[in-house]
Coordinates of C-alpha atoms and ligand atoms in Angstrom, one line a residue:
M29 CA 6.7 -37.1 -12.7
G30 CA 9.8 -35.4 -11.2
L31 CA 10.8 -34.8 -7.6
N32 CA 9.0 -32.0 -5.7
V33 CA 11.2 -30.5 -3.0
F34 CA 10.1 -28.1 -0.3
V35 CA 13.0 -26.0 1.1
L36 CA 12.6 -23.8 4.2
T37 CA 15.5 -21.4 4.8
G38 CA 16.4 -19.3 7.8
A39 CA 19.1 -16.7 8.7
G40 CA 21.8 -19.3 8.7
I41 CA 21.8 -19.6 4.9
S42 CA 22.8 -15.9 4.7
A43 CA 25.2 -15.9 7.6
E44 CA 28.3 -16.5 5.3
S45 CA 27.1 -13.6 3.2
G46 CA 27.7 -11.4 6.2
L47 CA 24.1 -11.0 7.3
G48 CA 23.5 -11.6 11.0
T49 CA 21.5 -14.5 12.5
F50 CA 19.1 -13.9 15.4
R51 CA 19.8 -16.5 18.1
D52 CA 23.5 -17.4 17.7
A53 CA 26.0 -16.2 20.3
S54 CA 26.3 -12.7 18.8
G55 CA 22.9 -12.7 17.1
I56 CA 20.7 -9.8 16.4
W57 CA 18.4 -10.6 19.4
T58 CA 21.4 -10.5 21.7
Q59 CA 22.1 -6.9 20.6
Y60 CA 18.5 -5.5 20.3
D61 CA 15.4 -6.0 22.4
L62 CA 13.0 -7.6 19.8
S63 CA 10.0 -6.1 21.7
E64 CA 11.3 -2.6 20.9
V65 CA 12.2 -3.1 17.2
A66 CA 10.1 -6.1 15.9
T67 CA 6.6 -5.6 17.3
P68 CA 3.7 -3.3 16.4
E69 CA 3.8 -2.0 20.0
G70 CA 7.4 -1.1 19.7
F71 CA 6.7 0.8 16.4
A72 CA 3.8 2.7 18.1
R73 CA 6.1 3.6 21.0
D74 CA 9.2 4.7 19.0
P75 CA 8.8 4.5 15.2
A76 CA 12.2 6.3 14.7
K77 CA 14.0 3.6 16.7
V78 CA 12.4 0.9 14.6
R79 CA 13.2 2.7 11.3
A80 CA 16.8 3.1 12.4
F81 CA 17.0 -0.6 13.2
Y82 CA 15.8 -1.6 9.7
N83 CA 17.8 1.1 7.9
A84 CA 20.9 -0.4 9.4
R85 CA 19.9 -3.8 8.1
R86 CA 19.0 -2.4 4.7
A87 CA 22.5 -0.8 4.5
N88 CA 24.1 -4.1 5.5
L89 CA 22.0 -6.0 2.8
A90 CA 23.2 -3.5 0.1
G91 CA 26.7 -4.8 0.7
A92 CA 25.9 -8.5 0.8
A93 CA 26.2 -11.0 -2.0
P94 CA 24.6 -14.5 -2.4
N95 CA 26.9 -17.3 -1.3
A96 CA 27.5 -20.9 -2.5
A97 CA 24.4 -22.1 -0.7
H98 CA 22.1 -19.6 -2.4
L99 CA 23.7 -20.5 -5.8
A100 CA 23.3 -24.2 -5.1
L101 CA 19.5 -23.8 -4.5
A102 CA 19.2 -22.0 -7.8
R103 CA 21.0 -24.9 -9.5
L104 CA 18.6 -27.3 -7.7
Q105 CA 15.5 -25.3 -8.9
K106 CA 16.7 -25.5 -12.5
G107 CA 17.6 -29.1 -12.2
L108 CA 14.4 -30.2 -10.7
V109 CA 12.3 -28.3 -13.3
A110 CA 14.4 -29.9 -16.1
R111 CA 13.4 -33.3 -14.7
G112 CA 9.7 -32.5 -14.4
G113 CA 9.7 -31.6 -10.8
R114 CA 9.8 -28.3 -8.8
L115 CA 11.4 -26.5 -5.9
F116 CA 9.1 -24.7 -3.5
L117 CA 11.4 -22.3 -1.7
C118 CA 9.9 -20.7 1.4
T119 CA 12.2 -18.4 3.3
Q120 CA 11.9 -16.8 6.8
N121 CA 14.6 -14.3 5.6
V122 CA 13.8 -10.8 4.6
D123 CA 16.9 -10.4 2.4
D124 CA 16.8 -11.0 -1.4
L125 CA 19.9 -13.2 -1.6
H126 CA 17.9 -16.1 -2.9
E127 CA 16.7 -14.0 -5.8
Q128 CA 20.1 -12.5 -6.3
G129 CA 21.5 -16.0 -6.4
G130 CA 19.2 -17.0 -9.2
C131 CA 16.1 -18.5 -7.6
S132 CA 12.6 -17.5 -8.7
D133 CA 9.2 -17.7 -7.1
V134 CA 10.7 -17.3 -3.6
V135 CA 8.0 -17.1 -0.9
H136 CA 8.9 -14.7 1.9
M137 CA 6.7 -15.7 4.8
H138 CA 8.3 -13.0 7.0
G139 CA 8.2 -10.2 4.4
Q140 CA 11.0 -8.4 2.6
L141 CA 13.4 -5.7 3.8
G142 CA 13.5 -4.1 0.3
I143 CA 9.9 -3.2 0.4
T144 CA 8.3 -0.4 2.4
R145 CA 4.8 -0.6 3.8
C146 CA 2.3 2.0 4.9
H147 CA 1.4 1.1 8.5
G148 CA -1.9 2.9 7.9
C149 CA -3.4 1.5 4.7
G150 CA -1.1 -1.4 4.0
A151 CA 0.2 -0.2 0.6
T152 CA 3.6 -1.5 -0.2
W153 CA 6.3 -0.4 -2.6
P154 CA 9.9 -1.5 -3.5
D155 CA 12.3 0.8 -1.6
S156 CA 16.1 0.7 -1.0
E157 CA 16.2 4.2 0.5
P158 CA 16.3 4.7 4.3
L159 CA 12.8 4.5 5.9
S160 CA 11.7 8.0 7.0
G161 CA 8.8 9.5 9.0
E162 CA 8.6 12.2 6.4
T163 CA 7.6 9.7 3.6
A164 CA 4.0 10.3 2.5
C165 CA 2.1 7.1 1.4
A166 CA 1.4 7.3 -2.3
R167 CA -2.0 5.6 -1.7
C168 CA -3.5 7.3 1.4
G169 CA -1.2 10.3 1.7
E170 CA -0.4 9.7 5.3
T171 CA 3.1 10.5 6.7
G172 CA 4.7 9.0 9.7
T173 CA 3.4 5.5 8.6
A174 CA 6.4 4.1 6.6
R175 CA 7.6 0.8 8.0
P176 CA 9.4 -2.2 6.6
H177 CA 7.2 -4.8 4.9
V178 CA 8.5 -7.3 7.5
V179 CA 6.2 -9.5 9.7
W180 CA 6.7 -8.6 13.3
F181 CA 6.1 -10.7 16.3
G182 CA 2.4 -10.9 16.9
E183 CA 1.6 -10.4 13.3
T184 CA 0.4 -13.1 10.8
P185 CA 3.1 -14.6 8.5
L186 CA 2.4 -14.2 4.8
F187 CA 1.3 -16.8 2.2
L188 CA 0.4 -19.5 4.7
H189 CA -2.2 -21.1 2.5
G190 CA 0.2 -21.4 -0.4
I191 CA 2.8 -22.9 1.9
E192 CA 0.4 -25.5 3.2
D193 CA -0.7 -26.5 -0.3
A194 CA 2.9 -26.8 -1.5
L195 CA 3.9 -28.9 1.4
E196 CA 1.1 -31.4 0.7
D197 CA 2.4 -31.7 -2.9
S198 CA 6.1 -32.4 -1.9
D199 CA 8.2 -35.5 -1.8
L200 CA 11.0 -34.1 0.4
F201 CA 11.1 -31.3 3.1
V202 CA 14.5 -29.7 3.8
A203 CA 15.2 -27.0 6.5
I204 CA 18.4 -25.0 6.0
G205 CA 19.9 -22.5 8.5
T206 CA 17.0 -22.2 10.9
S207 CA 16.9 -22.7 14.7
G208 CA 13.4 -24.0 14.6
A209 CA 12.5 -21.4 17.3
V210 CA 9.7 -19.5 15.5
Y211 CA 6.2 -20.8 14.6
P212 CA 4.5 -21.5 12.2
A213 CA 7.7 -22.1 10.2
A214 CA 9.2 -24.3 12.9
G215 CA 6.0 -26.5 12.8
L216 CA 6.4 -27.4 9.1
V217 CA 8.7 -30.3 9.7
A218 CA 6.2 -32.1 12.0
W219 CA 3.5 -31.5 9.4
A220 CA 5.7 -32.9 6.7
R221 CA 6.2 -36.1 8.8
R222 CA 2.5 -36.4 9.4
L223 CA 2.1 -36.3 5.6
G224 CA 4.6 -39.1 5.2
I225 CA 7.2 -36.7 3.6
R226 CA 10.9 -37.4 4.0
T227 CA 12.6 -34.7 6.1
C228 CA 16.2 -33.4 6.3
E229 CA 17.9 -30.7 8.3
L230 CA 21.0 -28.9 6.9
N231 CA 22.3 -26.6 9.7
L232 CA 25.5 -25.5 11.5
E233 CA 24.3 -27.3 14.6
P234 CA 21.2 -29.2 15.8
S235 CA 18.1 -27.0 15.8
D236 CA 15.4 -27.0 18.4
N237 CA 13.5 -29.6 16.5
A238 CA 16.4 -31.7 15.2
R239 CA 15.0 -34.9 16.6
V240 CA 12.0 -34.6 14.3
F241 CA 14.0 -34.9 11.1
D242 CA 14.7 -38.2 9.4
E243 CA 18.1 -37.0 8.2
R244 CA 20.5 -34.4 9.7
R245 CA 23.7 -32.9 8.3
Y246 CA 25.7 -30.3 10.1
G247 CA 28.3 -27.8 8.8
P248 CA 28.5 -24.4 7.2
A249 CA 25.7 -24.0 4.6
T250 CA 28.2 -23.1 1.9
E251 CA 29.7 -26.6 2.2
V252 CA 26.7 -28.8 3.2
V253 CA 24.1 -27.4 0.7
P254 CA 26.1 -27.7 -2.5
T255 CA 27.0 -31.3 -1.6
W256 CA 23.4 -32.1 -0.8
V257 CA 22.2 -30.6 -4.1
D258 CA 24.7 -32.6 -6.1
E259 CA 23.4 -35.8 -4.5
V260 CA 19.7 -34.8 -5.1
L261 CA 20.4 -34.0 -8.8
G262 CA 22.8 -36.9 -9.2
G263 CA 20.2 -39.2 -7.8
Q264 CA 17.9 -37.7 -10.4
G265 CA 20.1 -38.9 -13.2
A266 CA 22.5 -36.0 -13.6
R267 CA 22.4 -34.4 -17.0
Ligands
LIG328 N1 25.4 -22.4 7.9 C1 24.3 -23.1 8.3 N2 23.6 -22.8 9.4 C2 24.0 -21.7 10.2 C3 25.2 -21.0 9.8 C4 25.9 -21.3 8.7 N3 27.0 -20.7 8.3 N4 25.3 -20.0 10.8 C5 24.3 -20.2 11.6 N5 23.5 -21.2 11.3 C6 22.3 -21.7 11.9 C7 22.4 -21.6 13.4 O1 23.0 -22.8 14.0 C8 20.9 -21.5 13.8 O2 20.3 -22.8 14.0 O3 21.2 -20.9 11.5 C9 20.2 -20.9 12.5 C10 19.8 -19.5 12.7 O4 18.8 -19.4 13.7 P1 18.1 -18.0 14.0 O5 19.1 -17.0 14.3 O6 17.1 -18.3 15.1 O7 17.4 -17.6 12.7 P2 16.0 -18.2 12.1 O8 15.8 -19.6 12.4 O9 16.0 -17.8 10.7 O10 14.9 -17.3 12.9 C11 13.6 -17.4 12.5 O11 13.0 -15.6 14.0 O12 13.4 -13.4 14.7 C12 12.7 -14.2 13.9 O13 11.7 -13.3 11.9 C13 12.9 -13.7 12.5 O14 12.9 -15.1 10.5 C14 13.4 -15.0 11.8 C15 12.9 -16.1 12.7

C-alpha cells in the first residue's frame, strides 16, 4: 500500500506564474471590492462589471505558464502512483496551471475561469473567449446570463463530498500557497488533524491557521515545493 497525499493549493502556488493572489499587499481584493465582482448580488447589480473583471483575469491566464511548483506536483502525482499510492489535488484556484503542469484529476472547489456558466439554467461549457451579455445559452437560449463557472462568496463550493472522502483516505495533508482565510477550504487542516493525519504548510509566510499544522516550511513555492517533493519521493525509495 503506497502513500496517499492530499494537497490543497491556493493562489500562492500560481503567484510566480504572474497570477495575482487575493490578500497579499497588492492582492486582487485590495484593487477590487469583492462584493461587487465576486457575489451573486454584484452580478445582479452590474453583470458587465463582473464580466469585465473575469475577462481581465482570463486574458492574464492566457499569458501564464505553470511554474516549478506546479511541475513538482505533477512529478509527485506520478511518483506516488508508481509506488501504489495517490495524490488527491484539491485547488481553490480557478486557473488551469496544475493541468498545464501535468497533473490530472484536479478538483477545482472554487470552479474554473476557463469555463462559462449560464446563470439561468446552470449549463457550463469550456470557453476562452471574453464573457459577453450577448451570448445565448446553448441549453436554455437565454442571453444576458453568461458568467464564469467560478464559486462566488455566498455560493456553495464544488465537490465537497469527494473532498471529504479523499481526506479520510489520506496519510498526509499539505496546504500550499493559501492564507487559510476562506472556509470550508481553511477548515480542512483541522479536520485532517482530528483524523490523525500528519499536516504540513508550505507557504511564503505563516497563514491564518499556521499553528494548526504539524510542520511548516516558508519560502517561495518554486523553491519549497520541489524540495519537499524530492523528500517525499526519496523517502518512498526513489526510483
Ligand atoms: N509562494 C508560496 N506562497 C505564496 C507566494 C509564493 N510565491 N506568494 C504568496 N503566497 C502566499 C501568501 O503568503 C498567502 O498566504 O499565498 C497565500 C495567498 O493567500 P490568498 O491571497 O488569500 O489566496 P487564497 O488562500 O488562495 O484565497 C482563498 O479566497 O477570494 C477567495 O476564491 C478566492 O480561492 C480564493 C480564496
